[in-house]
């Protein structure tokens, strides 16, 4: 294959439409990354810095992935020109399975606190910011950042993530990254403290280099065979995310329901952002292959005893309508023939009354009987096309396996809202040094939890408590107590933070519980609560005053 | 549907998928719940076992999303979107159903007669 030098170069750099698209995406990510760096430099609050660092990391990882893809494509172009690839001359009926959409939603990662930590809730409340990075092929997406502390039993992510154009051999990599919300200096071991001291005293650029070298020396210990998706952070001096756990999900994990998968934990107790993960992740991984949602083939057929119909092959059914207009009008089909893994299709000459040889017969087993439909085509070309469509459908079904049994529902997630302006939840927490009396804390706990839909006007009964609480050293913050659950993105963080239980905190165990209160303490009295199970905070208080509660939802 | 503390609970359940309806600011499902581990189970008119502290459907509004999805009055809700509802307080249950970020809730519900219906269909 001869090429003039100039022309070879031209062909090497001649971009296909896919390449320009990729280049455009790469440029976009580079611009986003620059923006994130600037934002990070301008941040004053730790939470903002965490969000900016997260955007930065996601952009970096996307850049890495796009660059790798571009490189790969250029290589393939070069190889394609210099050597004939075996697949080009392969048999023409090499089938490729159809693409599909993968959706992962309702992700929940349980945590395993020591019960002394969880129930006593003493000492500084360490908080972590965590997020998930998901990669399928060249597509990288992230979830929102969630703040976690030891009052939570699980990390739950509300967002659902959608990947289009996935094949049945997909590998969805899930990586959990975490960072401490508090400044790392206090917690980290000596080398980091030294590094920050050095970096502060040596001046920005040299300090940065020192820190980067120390970090890269210490941080590479945890990587396993597959390197994490993230690029190393450019040492901009912001918070640092660490890889806490990862896993890979494939077609075998797809199910129209919730399933628990194992997580490979990659950090140990020495890592500054270590969280006690239980070791599993629970989520709903659904897949919708295109063959289930889009019509594969349609055309006019003649079916015995039904006459001429318009057939549409979609998913596991062949819908037959009287005319094409009916299908568009979304009316019920005249009849439906099931097409699934057990269906048998035969072409060719059959002895039947219509007399024409261009037929297709589809047989299904219903219970003990075999039902056969005979379809007659208009032309040999039509017969070929239908056969081809059916073989492709069967191939797709064999590749996508359980996804083709029934259509799994996938909701397109609404565009993610920008992270809400984080209220000063952290400082509210640390400034409250109160020793509440049992009843007041219990009642205000319930009131804070019962907040429900955000209240624009503080409810009238709150005035009762705003008068009481200042006496226990809380002047300004008390009226805001119902609102933090609204502003804070984390679930279930009460201002007081302690899930109060009457039975554990108040009376000694020996006292028999009163009947109205039995409902709260019997649940914990009947067996020592596992650290992950929560007893309700003094709800017996309410049960005493009210009949059996009913709530509309 | 009685249970022995410490032993696993088994039940024949039905999947119900409810798409919430938007009413102004709120997303509603169109039914009411009763019960919870903080409530008095003796007052539950729908439970077979009067010590059962689970979450029951006490009312289904006509033509609402729950009725359309097949939820019936008297159903006991076992799970919502993967979260357990057999050992929750009333308020926790209400909150799990009314999350503003979720437009669809997938419930697992059980009702009296489901077990029997399954057994009969297997024998037939």
mmCIF file with all atom_site columns, N, CA and C in Angstrom, chain A residues 304-305 350-356 376:
data_model
loop_
_atom_site.group_PDB
_atom_site.id
_atom_site.type_symbol
_atom_site.label_atom_id
_atom_site.label_alt_id
_atom_site.label_comp_id
_atom_site.label_asym_id
_atom_site.label_entity_id
_atom_site.label_seq_id
_atom_site.pdbx_PDB_ins_code
_atom_site.Cartn_x
_atom_site.Cartn_y
_atom_site.Cartn_z
_atom_site.occupancy
_atom_site.B_iso_or_equiv
_atom_site.pdbx_formal_charge
_atom_site.auth_seq_id
_atom_site.auth_comp_id
_atom_site.auth_asym_id
_atom_site.auth_atom_id
_atom_site.pdbx_PDB_model_num
ATOM 1  N N  . UNK A 1 304 ? -52.876 -16.818 8.411  1.00 0.00 ? 304 UNK A N  1
ATOM 2  C CA . UNK A 1 304 ? -54.038 -17.684 8.190  1.00 0.00 ? 304 UNK A CA 1
ATOM 3  C C  . UNK A 1 304 ? -55.087 -17.396 9.234  1.00 0.00 ? 304 UNK A C  1
ATOM 4  N N  . UNK A 1 305 ? -56.318 -17.374 8.813  1.00 0.00 ? 305 UNK A N  1
ATOM 5  C CA . UNK A 1 305 ? -57.525 -17.117 9.599  1.00 0.00 ? 305 UNK A CA 1
ATOM 6  C C  . UNK A 1 305 ? -57.622 -15.676 10.079 1.00 0.00 ? 305 UNK A C  1
ATOM 7  N N  . UNK A 1 350 ? -44.701 -24.965 3.133  1.00 0.00 ? 350 UNK A N  1
ATOM 8  C CA . UNK A 1 350 ? -45.548 -25.784 4.007  1.00 0.00 ? 350 UNK A CA 1
ATOM 9  C C  . UNK A 1 350 ? -46.825 -26.076 3.273  1.00 0.00 ? 350 UNK A C  1
ATOM 10 N N  . UNK A 1 351 ? -47.334 -27.172 3.556  1.00 0.00 ? 351 UNK A N  1
ATOM 11 C CA . UNK A 1 351 ? -48.542 -27.571 2.865  1.00 0.00 ? 351 UNK A CA 1
ATOM 12 C C  . UNK A 1 351 ? -49.729 -26.869 3.499  1.00 0.00 ? 351 UNK A C  1
ATOM 13 N N  . UNK A 1 352 ? -50.197 -25.791 2.889  1.00 0.00 ? 352 UNK A N  1
ATOM 14 C CA . UNK A 1 352 ? -51.359 -25.131 3.474  1.00 0.00 ? 352 UNK A CA 1
ATOM 15 C C  . UNK A 1 352 ? -52.248 -24.582 2.362  1.00 0.00 ? 352 UNK A C  1
ATOM 16 N N  . UNK A 1 353 ? -53.409 -24.133 2.795  1.00 0.00 ? 353 UNK A N  1
ATOM 17 C CA . UNK A 1 353 ? -54.474 -23.868 1.828  1.00 0.00 ? 353 UNK A CA 1
ATOM 18 C C  . UNK A 1 353 ? -54.227 -22.626 0.983  1.00 0.00 ? 353 UNK A C  1
ATOM 19 N N  . UNK A 1 354 ? -53.416 -21.666 1.449  1.00 0.00 ? 354 UNK A N  1
ATOM 20 C CA . UNK A 1 354 ? -53.259 -20.425 0.690  1.00 0.00 ? 354 UNK A CA 1
ATOM 21 C C  . UNK A 1 354 ? -52.477 -20.641 -0.603 1.00 0.00 ? 354 UNK A C  1
ATOM 22 N N  . UNK A 1 355 ? -51.687 -21.655 -0.605 1.00 0.00 ? 355 UNK A N  1
ATOM 23 C CA . UNK A 1 355 ? -51.072 -22.035 -1.875 1.00 0.00 ? 355 UNK A CA 1
ATOM 24 C C  . UNK A 1 355 ? -49.771 -21.371 -2.242 1.00 0.00 ? 355 UNK A C  1
ATOM 25 N N  . UNK A 1 356 ? -49.376 -20.305 -1.538 1.00 0.00 ? 356 UNK A N  1
ATOM 26 C CA . UNK A 1 356 ? -48.137 -19.635 -1.948 1.00 0.00 ? 356 UNK A CA 1
ATOM 27 C C  . UNK A 1 356 ? -46.976 -20.144 -1.112 1.00 0.00 ? 356 UNK A C  1
ATOM 28 N N  . UNK A 1 376 ? -47.534 -15.337 5.887  1.00 0.00 ? 376 UNK A N  1
ATOM 29 C CA . UNK A 1 376 ? -47.181 -15.378 4.482  1.00 0.00 ? 376 UNK A CA 1
ATOM 30 C C  . UNK A 1 376 ? -46.647 -14.031 4.050  1.00 0.00 ? 376 UNK A C  1
#
